[in-house]
Amino acid sequence: MKVISVMNEKGGIGKTITATSIAWILADRGYNVLLVDGDQQGNASKLYHVIDTGEFDSISGLLEAQLSNNINEEVIKRCIHKDNVYNKVKKDNAEGRLDIIPSNGYLMNTNIKIAISENSGQVLLMKNILKKITESEFLHDYDYVICDCGLVLDMTVLNILIATDLLIAPIKLGGFEADAINDLKAQIKNLEGFNSHIKVKVLFTMKQKNKPTEQIEEFFKNEHDMFNSIISRSVIVEKSTAAFLPLPNISKNSKVTKQYKSLTDEILEVL
Ligand SMILES: Nc1ncnc2c1ncn2[C@@H]1O[C@H](COP(=O)(O)OP(=O)(O)O)[C@@H](O)[C@H]1O
Ligand SMILES: [Mg+2]
């Protein structure tokens, strides 16, 4: 089981579109995928039509059960849901092909409970939950866990980062991206004692073709470990969001879907 997370401390930069698209493409290639929604906005859950599951049949239920040492297979099963889009349109919808741990607004409360807890394992919750899933005979064996994160490094995101093998840090080319990425890298460095093997790779999203953008791109390539695949800005992405569906479900062969497929190839090479 490899854990891939999508995080950068900015909103509206394509984190959720990236996480949900990669999850779809990996499932389409036959891998068993678990999508984890680590953002209280629950946008990834909404794109996969896993909503109204109840406050605790979600990532909150798992984190809080682990925090109070009350976790068991029963609780885990309750919080992992079969997605309602991929599994409906695909014929080979094998059990466990694309499952999701959703989130909702209650996650804010969970974050506070974790922050004020005296449990010394409060940053190892996600790592321990994933370990239990891997070790269980009764739960599916997932090849990839894809975590969508919010834009703040809260307790949920911290827990996710500590469990992460590959961190995809999207940046939208514009003004303040350099600061955000440097801050993120500094924070990852602070976590070294908990996760020394995390690999951080930067992904350009929403690229528009113009000269300043290309100059910034050159600068970033020299400074950071970047994916070669770049995601262009395209109206098809906005259409898929407006339709509340994952991008690869709306367009199999659009330019951006192909770019996400080539990003997935690169991810498979890295891990
Ligand atoms: N490549 C893209 N081209 C055009 N619009 C995009 C692209 N990627 C994301 N968007 C749009 O930008 C908005 C924010 O994307 P989202 O993935 O939710 O960002 P984040 O999770 O970082 O907040 C959404 O409305 C989405 O449709
Ligand atoms: Mg998001």
Coordinates of N, CA, C and O and ligand atoms in Angstrom, one line a residue, residues 10-18 41 43 148-149 205-206 231-235 237-238 241 256 260, ligand 1:
K10 N -2.6 26.5 -0.3 CA -3.4 27.5 -1.0 C -4.7 26.9 -1.5 O -4.7 25.6 -1.7
G11 N -5.7 27.7 -1.6 CA -7.0 27.1 -2.0 C -7.1 27.4 -3.5 O -6.5 28.3 -4.1
G12 N -8.0 26.6 -4.2 CA -8.3 26.8 -5.6 C -7.1 26.6 -6.5 O -7.0 27.3 -7.6
I13 N -6.3 25.7 -6.2 CA -5.1 25.4 -7.1 C -5.2 24.0 -7.7 O -4.2 23.6 -8.4
G14 N -6.3 23.4 -7.6 CA -6.5 22.1 -8.3 C -6.1 20.9 -7.4 O -5.9 19.8 -8.0
K15 N -6.0 21.0 -6.1 CA -5.7 19.9 -5.2 C -6.8 18.8 -5.4 O -6.4 17.6 -5.6
T16 N -8.0 19.2 -5.2 CA -9.1 18.2 -5.3 C -9.2 17.5 -6.7 O -9.4 16.3 -6.8
I17 N -9.1 18.4 -7.7 CA -9.2 17.8 -9.1 C -8.1 16.8 -9.3 O -8.3 15.8 -9.9
T18 N -6.9 17.1 -8.8 CA -5.8 16.2 -9.0 C -6.0 14.9 -8.2 O -5.9 13.8 -8.8
Q41 N -14.2 20.6 3.8 CA -15.2 21.0 2.8 C -15.8 19.8 2.1 O -16.9 19.9 1.5
N43 N -15.1 18.2 -0.7 CA -15.3 18.3 -2.1 C -15.0 17.0 -2.9 O -15.7 16.7 -3.8
D148 N -6.8 13.6 -0.4 CA -7.0 15.0 -0.7 C -6.9 15.8 0.6 O -7.5 15.4 1.6
C149 N -6.2 16.9 0.6 CA -6.1 17.7 1.8 C -6.7 19.1 1.7 O -6.9 19.6 0.6
T205 N -0.3 23.4 -12.1 CA -1.7 23.2 -12.5 C -2.2 24.5 -13.1 O -1.6 25.5 -12.9
M206 N -3.3 24.4 -13.9 CA -4.0 25.5 -14.5 C -3.0 26.4 -15.3 O -3.1 27.6 -15.2
I231 N -0.4 20.4 -16.0 CA -1.8 20.4 -16.2 C -2.2 21.8 -16.7 O -2.0 22.8 -16.1
S232 N -2.9 21.8 -17.8 CA -3.3 23.1 -18.4 C -4.6 23.6 -17.8 O -5.4 22.8 -17.3
R233 N -4.8 24.9 -18.0 CA -6.2 25.4 -17.6 C -7.1 25.1 -18.7 O -6.8 25.2 -19.9
S234 N -8.3 24.5 -18.4 CA -9.3 24.2 -19.4 C -10.7 24.2 -18.8 O -10.9 23.9 -17.7
V235 N -11.6 24.7 -19.7 CA -13.0 24.8 -19.3 C -13.6 23.5 -19.0 O -14.6 23.4 -18.2
V237 N -12.5 21.2 -17.1 CA -12.4 20.9 -15.7 C -13.5 21.6 -14.9 O -14.1 21.1 -14.1
E238 N -13.7 22.9 -15.3 CA -14.8 23.6 -14.6 C -16.1 23.0 -14.9 O -17.0 22.9 -14.0
T241 N -16.5 20.0 -12.6 CA -16.8 20.4 -11.2 C -18.3 20.8 -11.1 O -19.0 20.5 -10.2
V256 N -6.6 17.7 -20.7 CA -6.3 17.7 -19.3 C -6.4 16.3 -18.8 O -5.5 15.9 -17.9
Y260 N -3.4 14.3 -16.9 CA -3.5 13.5 -15.6 C -3.1 12.1 -15.8 O -2.5 11.5 -14.9
Ligands
LIG1 N1 -6.8 22.6 -14.9 C1 -7.9 23.4 -14.5 N2 -8.4 24.2 -15.5 C2 -9.5 25.0 -15.1 N3 -10.1 25.0 -14.0 C3 -9.6 24.2 -13.0 C4 -8.5 23.3 -13.2 N4 -8.2 22.7 -12.1 C5 -9.1 23.1 -11.2 N5 -10.0 24.0 -11.7 C6 -11.1 24.6 -11.1 O1 -10.7 25.4 -10.0 C7 -11.5 25.3 -8.9 C8 -10.7 24.8 -7.7 O2 -10.2 23.5 -8.0 P1 -10.0 22.5 -6.8 O3 -9.4 21.2 -7.3 O4 -11.2 22.4 -6.0 O5 -8.9 23.3 -5.9 P2 -8.4 23.1 -4.4 O6 -8.8 21.7 -4.0 O7 -6.9 23.3 -4.4 O8 -9.1 24.1 -3.6 C9 -12.6 24.3 -9.3 O9 -13.8 25.0 -9.6 C10 -12.1 23.6 -10.5 O10 -13.1 23.2 -11.4

